[in-house]
Coordinates of C-alpha atoms in Angstrom, one line a residue:
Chain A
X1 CA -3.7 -39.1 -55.2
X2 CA -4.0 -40.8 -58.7
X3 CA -6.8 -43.1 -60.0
X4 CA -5.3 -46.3 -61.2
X5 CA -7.0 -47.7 -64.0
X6 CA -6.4 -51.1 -64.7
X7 CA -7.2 -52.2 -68.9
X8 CA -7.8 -56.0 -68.8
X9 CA -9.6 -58.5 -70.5
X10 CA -8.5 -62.0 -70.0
X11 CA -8.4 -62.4 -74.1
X12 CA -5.4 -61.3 -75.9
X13 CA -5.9 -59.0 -79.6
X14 CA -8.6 -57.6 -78.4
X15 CA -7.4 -53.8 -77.8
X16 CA -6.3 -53.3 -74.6
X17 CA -3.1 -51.7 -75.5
X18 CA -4.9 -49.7 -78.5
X19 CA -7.6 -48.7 -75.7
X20 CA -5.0 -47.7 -73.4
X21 CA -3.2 -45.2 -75.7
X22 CA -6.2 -43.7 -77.0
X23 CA -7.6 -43.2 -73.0
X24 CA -4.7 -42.0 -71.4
X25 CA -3.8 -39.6 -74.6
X26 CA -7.1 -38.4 -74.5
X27 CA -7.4 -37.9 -70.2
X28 CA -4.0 -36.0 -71.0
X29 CA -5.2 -33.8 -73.7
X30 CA -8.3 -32.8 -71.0
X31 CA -5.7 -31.5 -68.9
X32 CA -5.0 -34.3 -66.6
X33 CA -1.4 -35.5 -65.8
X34 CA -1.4 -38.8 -66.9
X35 CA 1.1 -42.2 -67.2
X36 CA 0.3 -45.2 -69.1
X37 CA 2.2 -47.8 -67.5
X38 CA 3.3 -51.2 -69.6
X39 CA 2.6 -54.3 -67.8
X40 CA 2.9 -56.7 -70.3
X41 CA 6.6 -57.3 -69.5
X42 CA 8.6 -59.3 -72.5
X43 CA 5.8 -58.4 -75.1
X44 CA 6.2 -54.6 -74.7
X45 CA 4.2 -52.9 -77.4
X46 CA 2.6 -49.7 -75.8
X47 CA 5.5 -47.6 -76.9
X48 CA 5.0 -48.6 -80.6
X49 CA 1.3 -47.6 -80.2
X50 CA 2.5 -44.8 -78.9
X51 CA 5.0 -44.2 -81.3
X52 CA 8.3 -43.5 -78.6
X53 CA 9.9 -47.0 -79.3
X54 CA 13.0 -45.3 -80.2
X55 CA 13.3 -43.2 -76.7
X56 CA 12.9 -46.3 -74.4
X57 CA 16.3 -46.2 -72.3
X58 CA 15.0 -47.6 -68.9
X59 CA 12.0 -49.7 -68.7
X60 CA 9.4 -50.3 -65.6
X61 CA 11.8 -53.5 -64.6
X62 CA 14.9 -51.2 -64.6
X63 CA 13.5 -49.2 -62.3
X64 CA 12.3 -52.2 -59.6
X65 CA 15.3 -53.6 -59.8
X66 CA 16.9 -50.3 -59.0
X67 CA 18.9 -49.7 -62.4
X68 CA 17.5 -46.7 -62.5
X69 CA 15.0 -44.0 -61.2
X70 CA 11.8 -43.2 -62.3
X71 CA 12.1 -39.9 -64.1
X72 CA 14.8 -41.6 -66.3
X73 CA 12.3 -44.4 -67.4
X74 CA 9.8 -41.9 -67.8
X75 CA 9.1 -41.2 -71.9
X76 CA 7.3 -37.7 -72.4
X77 CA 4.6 -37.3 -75.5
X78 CA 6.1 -35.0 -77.5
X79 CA 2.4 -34.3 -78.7
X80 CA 0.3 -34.3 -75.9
X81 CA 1.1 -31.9 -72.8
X82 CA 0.8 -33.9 -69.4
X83 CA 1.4 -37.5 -70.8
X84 CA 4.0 -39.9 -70.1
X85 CA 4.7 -43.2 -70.7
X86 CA 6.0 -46.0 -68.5
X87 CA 7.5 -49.2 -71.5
X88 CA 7.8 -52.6 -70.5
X89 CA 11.0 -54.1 -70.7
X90 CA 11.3 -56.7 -73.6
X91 CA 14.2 -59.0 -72.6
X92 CA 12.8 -59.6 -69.3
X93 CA 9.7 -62.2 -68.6
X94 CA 6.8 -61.5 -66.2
X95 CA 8.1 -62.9 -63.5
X96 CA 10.4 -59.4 -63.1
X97 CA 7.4 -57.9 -61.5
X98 CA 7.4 -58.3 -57.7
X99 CA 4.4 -57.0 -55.8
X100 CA 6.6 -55.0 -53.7
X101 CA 8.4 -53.3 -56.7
X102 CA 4.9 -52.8 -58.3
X103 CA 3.5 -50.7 -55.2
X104 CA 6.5 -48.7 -54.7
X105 CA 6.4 -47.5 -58.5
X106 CA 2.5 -47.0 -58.4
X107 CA 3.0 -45.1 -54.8
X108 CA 5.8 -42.6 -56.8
X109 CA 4.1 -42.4 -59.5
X110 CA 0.8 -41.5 -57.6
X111 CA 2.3 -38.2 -55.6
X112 CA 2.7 -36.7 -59.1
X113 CA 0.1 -37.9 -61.7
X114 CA -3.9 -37.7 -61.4
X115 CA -4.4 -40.8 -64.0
X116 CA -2.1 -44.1 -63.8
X117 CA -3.3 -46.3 -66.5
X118 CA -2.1 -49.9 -66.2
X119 CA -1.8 -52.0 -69.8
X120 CA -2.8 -55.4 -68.4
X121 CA -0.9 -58.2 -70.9
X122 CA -3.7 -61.1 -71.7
X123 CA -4.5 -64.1 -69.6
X124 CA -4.9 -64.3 -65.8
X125 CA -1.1 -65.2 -64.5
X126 CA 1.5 -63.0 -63.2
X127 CA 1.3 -59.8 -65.0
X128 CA -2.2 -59.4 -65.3
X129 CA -2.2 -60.1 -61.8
X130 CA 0.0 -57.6 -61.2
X131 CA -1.7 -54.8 -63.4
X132 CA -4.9 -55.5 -61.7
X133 CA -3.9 -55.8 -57.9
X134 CA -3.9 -52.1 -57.0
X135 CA -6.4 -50.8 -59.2
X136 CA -9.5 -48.5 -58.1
X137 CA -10.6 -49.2 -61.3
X138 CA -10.9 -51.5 -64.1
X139 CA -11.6 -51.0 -67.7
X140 CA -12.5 -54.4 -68.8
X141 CA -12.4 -54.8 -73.0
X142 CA -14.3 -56.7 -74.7
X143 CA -14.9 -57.8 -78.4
X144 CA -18.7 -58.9 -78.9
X145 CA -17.7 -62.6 -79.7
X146 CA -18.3 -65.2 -77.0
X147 CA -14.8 -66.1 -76.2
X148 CA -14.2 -62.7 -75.4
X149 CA -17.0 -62.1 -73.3
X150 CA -16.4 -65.4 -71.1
X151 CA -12.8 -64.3 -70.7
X152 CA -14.0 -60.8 -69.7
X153 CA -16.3 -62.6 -67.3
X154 CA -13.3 -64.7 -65.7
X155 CA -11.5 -61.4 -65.3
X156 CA -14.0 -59.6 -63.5
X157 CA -14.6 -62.8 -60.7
X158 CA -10.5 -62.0 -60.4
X159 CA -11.4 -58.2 -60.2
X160 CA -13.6 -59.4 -57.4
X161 CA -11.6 -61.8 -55.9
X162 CA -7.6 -60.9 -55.9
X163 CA -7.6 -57.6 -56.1
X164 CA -6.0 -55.5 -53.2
X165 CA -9.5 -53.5 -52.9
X166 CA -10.7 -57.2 -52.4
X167 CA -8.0 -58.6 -50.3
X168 CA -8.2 -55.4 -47.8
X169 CA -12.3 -55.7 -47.9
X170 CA -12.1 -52.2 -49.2
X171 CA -14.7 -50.9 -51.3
X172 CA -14.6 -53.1 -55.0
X173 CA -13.1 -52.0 -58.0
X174 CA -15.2 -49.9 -60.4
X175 CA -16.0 -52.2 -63.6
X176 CA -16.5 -50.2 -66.7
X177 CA -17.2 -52.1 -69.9
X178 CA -15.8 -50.8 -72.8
X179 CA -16.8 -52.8 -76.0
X180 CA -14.3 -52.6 -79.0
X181 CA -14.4 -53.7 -82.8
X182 CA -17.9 -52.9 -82.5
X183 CA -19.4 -53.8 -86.6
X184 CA -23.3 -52.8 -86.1
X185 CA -23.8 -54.3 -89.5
X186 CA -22.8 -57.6 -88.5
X187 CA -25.0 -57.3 -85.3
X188 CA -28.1 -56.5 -87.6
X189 CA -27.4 -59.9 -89.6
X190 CA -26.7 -62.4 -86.5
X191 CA -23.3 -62.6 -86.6
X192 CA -21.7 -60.6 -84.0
X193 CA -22.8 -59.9 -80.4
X194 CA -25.0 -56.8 -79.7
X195 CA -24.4 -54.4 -77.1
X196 CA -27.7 -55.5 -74.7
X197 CA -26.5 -59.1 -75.0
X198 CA -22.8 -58.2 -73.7
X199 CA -24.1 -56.1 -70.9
X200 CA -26.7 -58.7 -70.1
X201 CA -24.0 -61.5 -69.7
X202 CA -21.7 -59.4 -67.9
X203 CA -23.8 -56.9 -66.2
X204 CA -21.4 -54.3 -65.5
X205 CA -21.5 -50.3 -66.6
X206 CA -21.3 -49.7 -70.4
X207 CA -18.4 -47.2 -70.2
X208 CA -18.2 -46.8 -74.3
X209 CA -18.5 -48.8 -77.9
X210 CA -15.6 -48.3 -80.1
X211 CA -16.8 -48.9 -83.7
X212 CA -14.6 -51.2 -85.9
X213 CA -12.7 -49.1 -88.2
X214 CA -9.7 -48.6 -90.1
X215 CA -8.6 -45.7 -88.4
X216 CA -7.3 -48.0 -85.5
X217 CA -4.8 -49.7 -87.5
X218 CA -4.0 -47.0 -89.9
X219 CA -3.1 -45.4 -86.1
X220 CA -1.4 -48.5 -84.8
X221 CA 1.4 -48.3 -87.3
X222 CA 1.8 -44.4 -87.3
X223 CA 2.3 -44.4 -83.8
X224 CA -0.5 -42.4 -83.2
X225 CA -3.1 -43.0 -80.3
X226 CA -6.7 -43.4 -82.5
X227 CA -8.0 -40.4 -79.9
X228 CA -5.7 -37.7 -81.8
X229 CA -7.4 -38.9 -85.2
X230 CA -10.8 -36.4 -84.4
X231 CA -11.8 -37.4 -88.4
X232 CA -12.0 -41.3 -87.3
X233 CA -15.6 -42.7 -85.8
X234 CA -13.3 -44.7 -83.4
X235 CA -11.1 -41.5 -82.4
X236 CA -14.5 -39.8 -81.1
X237 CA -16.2 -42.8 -79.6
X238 CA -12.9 -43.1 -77.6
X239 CA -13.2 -39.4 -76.8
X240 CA -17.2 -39.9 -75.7
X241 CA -16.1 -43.0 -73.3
X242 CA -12.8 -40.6 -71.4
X243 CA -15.8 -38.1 -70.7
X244 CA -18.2 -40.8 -69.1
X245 CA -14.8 -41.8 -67.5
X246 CA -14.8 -38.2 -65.9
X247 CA -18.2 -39.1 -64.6
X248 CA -20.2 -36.8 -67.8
X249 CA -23.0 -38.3 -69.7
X250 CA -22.5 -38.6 -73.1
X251 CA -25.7 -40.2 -75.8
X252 CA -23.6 -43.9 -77.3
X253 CA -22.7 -42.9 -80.8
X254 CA -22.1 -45.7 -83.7
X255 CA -24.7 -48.5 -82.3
X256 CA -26.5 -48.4 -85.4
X257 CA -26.1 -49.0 -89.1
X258 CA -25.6 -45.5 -90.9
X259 CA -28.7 -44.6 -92.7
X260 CA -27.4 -43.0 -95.7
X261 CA -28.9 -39.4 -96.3
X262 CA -30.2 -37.9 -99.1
X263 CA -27.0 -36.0 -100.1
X264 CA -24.4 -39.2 -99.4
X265 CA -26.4 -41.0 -102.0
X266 CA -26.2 -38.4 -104.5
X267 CA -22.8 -37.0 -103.6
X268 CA -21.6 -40.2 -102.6
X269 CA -20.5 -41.3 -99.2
Chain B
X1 CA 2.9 -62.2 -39.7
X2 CA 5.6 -63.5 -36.5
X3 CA 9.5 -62.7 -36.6
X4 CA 9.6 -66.6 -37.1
X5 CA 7.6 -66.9 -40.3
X6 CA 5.3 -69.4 -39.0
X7 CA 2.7 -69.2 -36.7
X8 CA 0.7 -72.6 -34.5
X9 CA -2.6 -71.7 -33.9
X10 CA -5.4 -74.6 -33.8
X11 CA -8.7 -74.4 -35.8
X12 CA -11.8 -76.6 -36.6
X13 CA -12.4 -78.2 -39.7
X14 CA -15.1 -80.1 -41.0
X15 CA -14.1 -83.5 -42.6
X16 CA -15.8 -86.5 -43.5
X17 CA -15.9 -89.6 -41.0
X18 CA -16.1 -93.1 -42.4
X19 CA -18.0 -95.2 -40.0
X20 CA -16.5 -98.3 -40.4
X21 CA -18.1 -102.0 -39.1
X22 CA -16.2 -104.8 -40.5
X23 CA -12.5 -105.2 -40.3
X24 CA -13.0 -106.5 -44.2
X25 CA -11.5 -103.9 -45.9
X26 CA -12.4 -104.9 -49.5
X27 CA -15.8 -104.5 -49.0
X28 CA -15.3 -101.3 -47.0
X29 CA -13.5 -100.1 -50.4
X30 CA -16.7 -101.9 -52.4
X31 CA -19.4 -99.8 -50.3
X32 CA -17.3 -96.6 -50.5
X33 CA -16.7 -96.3 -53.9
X34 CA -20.4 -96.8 -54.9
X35 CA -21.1 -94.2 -52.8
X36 CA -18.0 -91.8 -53.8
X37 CA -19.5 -92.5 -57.8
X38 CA -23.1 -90.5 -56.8
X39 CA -20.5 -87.6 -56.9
X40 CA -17.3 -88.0 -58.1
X41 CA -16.3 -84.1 -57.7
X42 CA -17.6 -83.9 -54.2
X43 CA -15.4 -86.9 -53.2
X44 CA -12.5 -86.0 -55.0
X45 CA -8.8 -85.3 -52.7
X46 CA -11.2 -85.4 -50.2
X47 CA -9.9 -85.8 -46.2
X48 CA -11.6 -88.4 -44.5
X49 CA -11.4 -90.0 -40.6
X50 CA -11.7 -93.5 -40.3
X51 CA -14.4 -94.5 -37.0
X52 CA -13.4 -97.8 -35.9
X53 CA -15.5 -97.2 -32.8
X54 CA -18.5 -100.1 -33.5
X55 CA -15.3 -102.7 -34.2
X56 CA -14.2 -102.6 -30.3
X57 CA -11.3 -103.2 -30.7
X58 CA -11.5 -106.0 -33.8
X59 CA -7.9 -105.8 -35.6
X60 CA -7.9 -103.5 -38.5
X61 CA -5.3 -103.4 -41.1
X62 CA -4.6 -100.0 -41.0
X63 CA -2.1 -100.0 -44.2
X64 CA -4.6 -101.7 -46.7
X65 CA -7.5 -99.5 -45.3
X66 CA -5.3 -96.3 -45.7
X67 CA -4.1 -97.5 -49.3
X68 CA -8.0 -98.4 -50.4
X69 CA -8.5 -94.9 -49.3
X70 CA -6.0 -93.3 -51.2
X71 CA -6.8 -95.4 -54.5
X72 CA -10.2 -94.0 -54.1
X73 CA -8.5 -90.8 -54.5
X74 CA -9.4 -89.8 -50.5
X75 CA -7.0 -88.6 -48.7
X76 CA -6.9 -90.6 -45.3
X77 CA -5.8 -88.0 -42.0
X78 CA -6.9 -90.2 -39.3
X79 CA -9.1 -92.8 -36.8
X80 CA -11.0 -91.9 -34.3
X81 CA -13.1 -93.9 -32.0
X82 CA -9.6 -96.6 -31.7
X83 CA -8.9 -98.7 -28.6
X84 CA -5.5 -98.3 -27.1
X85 CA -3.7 -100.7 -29.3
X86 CA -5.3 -99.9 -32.1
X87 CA -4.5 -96.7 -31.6
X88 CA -0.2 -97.8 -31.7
X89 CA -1.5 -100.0 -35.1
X90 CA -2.7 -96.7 -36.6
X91 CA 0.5 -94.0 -35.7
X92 CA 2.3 -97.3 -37.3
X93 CA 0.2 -96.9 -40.2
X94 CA 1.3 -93.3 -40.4
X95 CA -2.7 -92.0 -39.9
X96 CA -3.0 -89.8 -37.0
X97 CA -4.8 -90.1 -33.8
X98 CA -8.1 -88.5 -33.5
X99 CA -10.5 -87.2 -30.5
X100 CA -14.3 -87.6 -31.6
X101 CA -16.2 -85.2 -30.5
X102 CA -18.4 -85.7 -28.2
X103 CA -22.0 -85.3 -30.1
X104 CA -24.4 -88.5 -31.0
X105 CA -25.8 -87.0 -33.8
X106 CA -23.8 -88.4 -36.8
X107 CA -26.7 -87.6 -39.3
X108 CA -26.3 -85.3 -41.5
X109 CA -30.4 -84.3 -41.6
X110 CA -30.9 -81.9 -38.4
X111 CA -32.7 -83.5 -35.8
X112 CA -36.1 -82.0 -34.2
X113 CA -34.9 -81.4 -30.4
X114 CA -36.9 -80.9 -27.5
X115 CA -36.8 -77.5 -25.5
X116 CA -38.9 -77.2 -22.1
X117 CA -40.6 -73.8 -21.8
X118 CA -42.1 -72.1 -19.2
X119 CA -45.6 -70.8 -19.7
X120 CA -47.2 -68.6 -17.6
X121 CA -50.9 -69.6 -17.4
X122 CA -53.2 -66.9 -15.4
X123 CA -56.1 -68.8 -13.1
X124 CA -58.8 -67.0 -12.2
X125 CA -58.1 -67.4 -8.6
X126 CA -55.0 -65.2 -9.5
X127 CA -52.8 -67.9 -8.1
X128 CA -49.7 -68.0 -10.7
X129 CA -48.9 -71.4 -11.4
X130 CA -46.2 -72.7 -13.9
X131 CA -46.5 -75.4 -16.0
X132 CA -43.6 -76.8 -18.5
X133 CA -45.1 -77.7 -22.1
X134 CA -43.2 -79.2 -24.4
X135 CA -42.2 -77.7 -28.4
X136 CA -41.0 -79.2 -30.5
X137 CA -38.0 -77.1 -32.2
X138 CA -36.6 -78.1 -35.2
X139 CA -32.2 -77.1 -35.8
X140 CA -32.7 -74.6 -38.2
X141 CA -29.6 -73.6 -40.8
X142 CA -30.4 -70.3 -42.6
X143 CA -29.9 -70.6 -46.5
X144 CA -26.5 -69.3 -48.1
X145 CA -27.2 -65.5 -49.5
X146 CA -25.4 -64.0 -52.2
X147 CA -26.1 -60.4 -53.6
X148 CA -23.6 -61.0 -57.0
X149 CA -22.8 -62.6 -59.9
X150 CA -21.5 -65.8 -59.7
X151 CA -18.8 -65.1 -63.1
X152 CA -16.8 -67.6 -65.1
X153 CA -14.2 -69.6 -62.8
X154 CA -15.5 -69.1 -59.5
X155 CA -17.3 -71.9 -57.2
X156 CA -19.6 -71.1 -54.3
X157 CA -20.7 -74.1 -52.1
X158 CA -23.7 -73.9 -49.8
X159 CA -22.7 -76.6 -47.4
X160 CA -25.9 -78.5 -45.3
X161 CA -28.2 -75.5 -46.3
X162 CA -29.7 -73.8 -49.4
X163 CA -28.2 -71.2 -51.8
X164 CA -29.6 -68.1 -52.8
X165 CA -28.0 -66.1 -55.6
X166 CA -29.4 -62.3 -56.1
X167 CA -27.7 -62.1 -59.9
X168 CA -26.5 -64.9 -62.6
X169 CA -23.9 -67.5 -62.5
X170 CA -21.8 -67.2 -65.8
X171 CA -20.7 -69.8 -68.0
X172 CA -17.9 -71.5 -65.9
X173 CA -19.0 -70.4 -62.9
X174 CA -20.0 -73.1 -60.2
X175 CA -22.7 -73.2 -57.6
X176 CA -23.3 -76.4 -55.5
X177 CA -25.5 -76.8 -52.4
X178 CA -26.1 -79.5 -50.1
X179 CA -30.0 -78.5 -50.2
X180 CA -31.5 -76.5 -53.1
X181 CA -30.5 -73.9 -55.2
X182 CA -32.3 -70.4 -56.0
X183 CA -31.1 -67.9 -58.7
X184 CA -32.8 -64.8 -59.6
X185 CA -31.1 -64.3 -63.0
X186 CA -29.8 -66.5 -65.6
X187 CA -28.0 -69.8 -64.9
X188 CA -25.2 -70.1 -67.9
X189 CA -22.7 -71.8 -65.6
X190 CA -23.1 -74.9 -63.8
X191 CA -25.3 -76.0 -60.7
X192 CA -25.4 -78.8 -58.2
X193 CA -28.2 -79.4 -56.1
X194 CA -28.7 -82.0 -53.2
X195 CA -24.9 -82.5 -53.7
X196 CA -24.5 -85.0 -50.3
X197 CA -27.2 -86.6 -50.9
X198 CA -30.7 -85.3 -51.3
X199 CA -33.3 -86.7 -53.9
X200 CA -36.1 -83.4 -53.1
X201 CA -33.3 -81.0 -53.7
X202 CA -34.4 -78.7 -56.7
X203 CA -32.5 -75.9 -58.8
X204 CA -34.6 -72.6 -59.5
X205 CA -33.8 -70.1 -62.0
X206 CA -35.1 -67.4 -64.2
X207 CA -33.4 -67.7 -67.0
X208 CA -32.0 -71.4 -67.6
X209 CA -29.1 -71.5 -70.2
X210 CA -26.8 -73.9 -67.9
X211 CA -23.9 -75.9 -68.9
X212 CA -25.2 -78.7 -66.2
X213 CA -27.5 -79.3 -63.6
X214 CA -27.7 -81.9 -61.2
X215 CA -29.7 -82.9 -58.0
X216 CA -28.4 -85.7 -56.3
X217 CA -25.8 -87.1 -58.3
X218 CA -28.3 -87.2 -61.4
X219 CA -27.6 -84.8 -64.6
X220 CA -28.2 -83.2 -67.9
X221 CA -25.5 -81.3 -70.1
X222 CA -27.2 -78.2 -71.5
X223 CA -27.2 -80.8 -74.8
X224 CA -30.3 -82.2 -73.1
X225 CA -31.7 -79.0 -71.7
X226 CA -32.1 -77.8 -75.2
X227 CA -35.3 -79.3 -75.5
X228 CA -37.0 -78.6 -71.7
X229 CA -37.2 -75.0 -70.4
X230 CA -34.4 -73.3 -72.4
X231 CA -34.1 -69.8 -71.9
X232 CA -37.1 -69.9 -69.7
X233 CA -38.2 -69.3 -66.0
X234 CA -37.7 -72.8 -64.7
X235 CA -37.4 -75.5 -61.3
X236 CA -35.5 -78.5 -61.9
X237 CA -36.5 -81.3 -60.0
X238 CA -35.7 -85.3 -59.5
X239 CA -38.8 -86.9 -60.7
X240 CA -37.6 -90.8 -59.5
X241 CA -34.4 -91.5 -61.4
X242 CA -35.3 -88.6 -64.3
X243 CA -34.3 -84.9 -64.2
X244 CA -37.4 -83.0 -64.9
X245 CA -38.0 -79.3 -66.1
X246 CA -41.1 -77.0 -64.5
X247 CA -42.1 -73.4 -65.9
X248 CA -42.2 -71.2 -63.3
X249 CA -44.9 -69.3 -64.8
X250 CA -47.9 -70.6 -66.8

C-alpha cells in the first residue's frame, strides 16, 4: 500500500508544486517507486517543473473519464529511476474531478507505487478538496508571512475536518510543516517570520525549512526538480526534509545567517 | 443510503420558543428585536416557535407575526401551545403545528431540584429505622472539552455550559459559549462568552492576541485590547457595562 501525501497550503505561489517535484524526485532517487499526481486541473504546471511538458498525451481527467488507462497517462523521469508523473489536464476546469474517479485512480495507483504525492492547486474548493480527501498525510507549505500562515491554518481545520481519515473517524492525517522561501537575514532584522513563531501559530511538526535561493528558479525553468541541484542550499534542505519524511532525524540546516569564515573573507565568498 | 435516495427518520432539535402574551404584534416585533440586537450573530436565520399558550385562545394574526419574524431575519417553523382554531389560523398561515413538550421549566438557568434519599441511621437499640432527608441537587451540565486547536475558519459553540480548549484558537477561528470560556494557549481568533445571556460569563486565556471578545453582548476589537493584557495571561470579565482585563498572574 502507498502513502499518499497530500502538498497544500491554502495560499497560491508559495511552492507547493516546486515542493512537490523536489520530494517526490528525491523519495524516488532513495529507491522508492514514486508518482507525483497533478491536481490542480486547468492550471497544470507540475510537468513544466518537471520538465516532461512535451510528453503529456493523456492527463489525470482522460483517465477518469475513461479516454484512456493509466499506464498511458503515466510520464516516466527520464532521470530518476522509480518516478512518474501523473499531469493535469489544461483545457478542463476542476470540476472534472469526481470523488469517485479520484479513488479509483489513487486505489490503481496504490497496488504499484510506495509514495503517491498529490499537488494540491491553492484555495480550499474543489480540487484542493479533492487532493486532500484521501490523504494519510499532509505536507502543509508555508511562506513565513502572515497571510500564508493563516491560510496554512485554514487548511489544516480542513485537514481536520473533511478529510476521508476525518469523515471515516479514522486516525488524523499526519501534518508536517514544511517552511519555504526561508531568508534568515530578513528574520534577524524583523521583517519576515521566524521559524518558532510559525510553529507556535500553527503548532504542527517542523518537517524542513527550505532557504530562499536562486537555485529554485534557476530549477523552475530548466525543468529540473531543485533536489537534483546537490550544489544548491535549497536542493539539500529539501533532501534533509524527504529523510525526516522517512521518519530519520536530521539537525535543521540554513536557520541562521552565514557567519562568514576566515578564508571566505579573504578568498571571497 | 436506501434504494429510494431518501430516507424519514424523526430527530430532536433544539429551537428557540417565543413566548408570546399580547396579540399586538408590533410590540412583539419591538421587544424582540431589542433582544435579537444583544447578539446579532446568535439570532441570525435563526428557527423560532411561536407559544401562543398564555393568549387562550385571543386571535393572533398569524401572517404579520410570521412576516415580523422573518424581517427580523428569524426564520418562523411553527406555534405551539394554540387552541383548536388557532391552530386552522396558523396551517393557513403556512407555520406548522407544534406539540410542546411537556416540561414547566422554560428557564434557561438549571433549576435546583429536590431528590428524597434514604438514610440509614443506626440507634443504639439496634432497631433500623429509615428516615427521608431532603438534598438539595442542583442539574448539573458538564463544561464542553476540547483537546485541539481551534484553527482559522472553524466555530465551536458550547451551548448552556462552559468551554474548555486544551490548545489555541487561530486567527479566524470562533469559540462561543453560553457560560464561560477557558483556553490554555493563545486566543488569536475570536471568543464569545455568556452568548444567551449571561453578565458573570468570563473568557480565560493564556496568551490574549484575539480579534474580539465578548461576554454578554458587550465587546472589544483587538484595536482596544492593545492597551489591556496583550500578549499576556489574562480573564476577561463584564465589570457593569465595561469589558475589563485581569492578569492571571501577579
Amino acid at each position: 500500500m502507498a502513502r499518499i501525501i497530500v502538498v497544500t497550503s491554502g495560499k497560491g505561489g508559495v511552492g507547493k508544486t516546486t515542493s512537490s517535484a523536489a520530494i517526490g524526485t528525491g523519495l524516488a532517487l532513495q529507491g522508492n517507486k514514486t508518482v507525483i499526481v497533478d491536481f490542480d486541473i486547468g492550471l497544470r504546471n507540475l510537468d513544466l517543473i518537471m520538465g516532461v511538458e512535451r510528453r503529456v498525451v493523456y492527463d489525470f481527467v482522460n483517465v477518469i473519464n475513461g479516454e484512456a488507462n493509466l499506464n498511458q497517462a503515466l510520464i516516466k523521469d527520464k532521470r530518476v529511476e522509480g518516478l512518474f508523473i501523473l499531469p493535469a489536464s489544461q483545457t478542463r476546469d476542476k470540476d472534472a474531478l469526481t470523488r469517485e474517479g479520484v479513488e479509483k485512480i489513487l486505489d490503481e495507483l496504490s497496488q504499484e507505487f510506495d509514495y503517491i504525492i498529490c499537488d494540491s492547486p491553492a484555495g480550499i474548493e474543489q480540487g484542493a478538496l479533492m487532493a486532500l480527501y484521501f490523504a494519510d498525510e499532509a505536507i502543509v507549505v508555508t511562506n513565513p508571512e502572515v497571510s500564508s500562515v493563516r491560510d496554512s491554518d485554514r487548511i489544516l481545520g480542513i485537514l481536520a475536518s473533511k478529510s476521508r481519515r476525518a469523515e471515516q473517524g479514522l486516525e488524523p492525517v499526519k501534518e508536517n510543516l514544511l517552511l519555504t522561501r526561508y531568508c534568515p537575514e530578513r528574520v534577524e532584522r524583523g521583517d519576515m517570520l521566524s521559524v518558532e513563531d510559525v510553529k507556535d501559530i500553527l503548532a504542527i511538526p517542523l518537517l524542513g525549512v527550505i532557504p530562499e535561493s536562486q537555485a529554485v528558479l534557476k530549477a523552475s525553468n530548466l525543468g529540473e526538480p531543485v533536489v537534483l541541484d546537490q550544489e544548491s542550499d535549497a536542493g539539500q534542505a529539501y533532501l534533509d526534509a524527504i529523510f525526516r519524511l522517512q521518519g530519520q532525524s536530521v539537525d535543521f540546516r540554513f536557520l541562521n545567517t552565514e557567519k562568514k569564515g576566515i578564508f571566505k573573507r579573504i578568498f571571497g565568498g | 443510503m436506501s434504494q429510494t435516495g431518501i430516507e424519514l427518520k424523526g430527530s430532536g432539535f433544539t429551537l428557540s420558543v417565543l413566548h408570546i402574551s399580547t396579540t399586538d404584534i408590533s410590540v412583539v416585533r419591538e421587544a424582540l428585536a431589542n433582544k435579537i440586537a444583544q447578539a446579532p450573530k446568535f439570532f441570525e436565520m435563526a428557527p423560532i416557535v411561536a407559544n401562543v399558550e398564555s393568549l387562550k385562545g385571543d386571535e393572533v394574526d398569524f401572517h404579520t407575526l410570521k412576516n415580523a419574524l422573518q424581517s427580523l431575519n428569524l426564520v418562523p417553523v411553527g406555534v405551539s401551545g394554540a387552541t383548536d382554531e388557532q391552530k386552522l389560523q396558523a396551517k393557513a398561515a403556512g407555520l406548522a403545528v407544534m406539540v410542546a413538550p411537556k416540561t414547566n421549566s422554560t428557564e434557561n438557568q438549571p433549576q435546583p431540584t429536590t431528590v428524597i434519599e434514604r438514610v440509614e441511621v443506626p440507634v443504639i437499640e439496634r432497631v433500623k429505622v429509615e428516615v427521608p432527608v431532603e438534598v438539595k441537587v442542583p442539574e448539573y451540565i458538564p463544561a464542553m472539552q476540547l483537546k485541539q486547536n481551534v484553527r482559522s475558519g472553524q466555530q465551536v459553540y458550547a451551548k448552556d455550559t462552559d468551554l474548555v480548549i486544551i490548545g489555541s484558537v487561530g486567527n479566524g477561528g470562533e469559540v462561543i459559549a453560553d457560560g464561560s470560556i477557558h483556553i490554555y494557549g493563545a486566543l488569536r481568533g475570536r471568543a464569545i462568552a455568556g452568548a444567551q445571556g449571561d453578565s458573570q460569563a468570563k473568557i480565560y486565556c493564556y496568551n490574549l492576541q484575539a480579534e474580539l471578545v465578548s461576554i454578554n453582548g458587550t465587546y472589544w476589537t483587538s484595536e482596544q485590547l492593545q492597551k489591556h493584557g496583550w500578549q499576556q495571561a489574562g480573564c476577561i470579565e463584564l465589570d457593569g457595562e465595561q469589558l475589563s482585563v485581569k492578569a492571571l498572574t501577579e
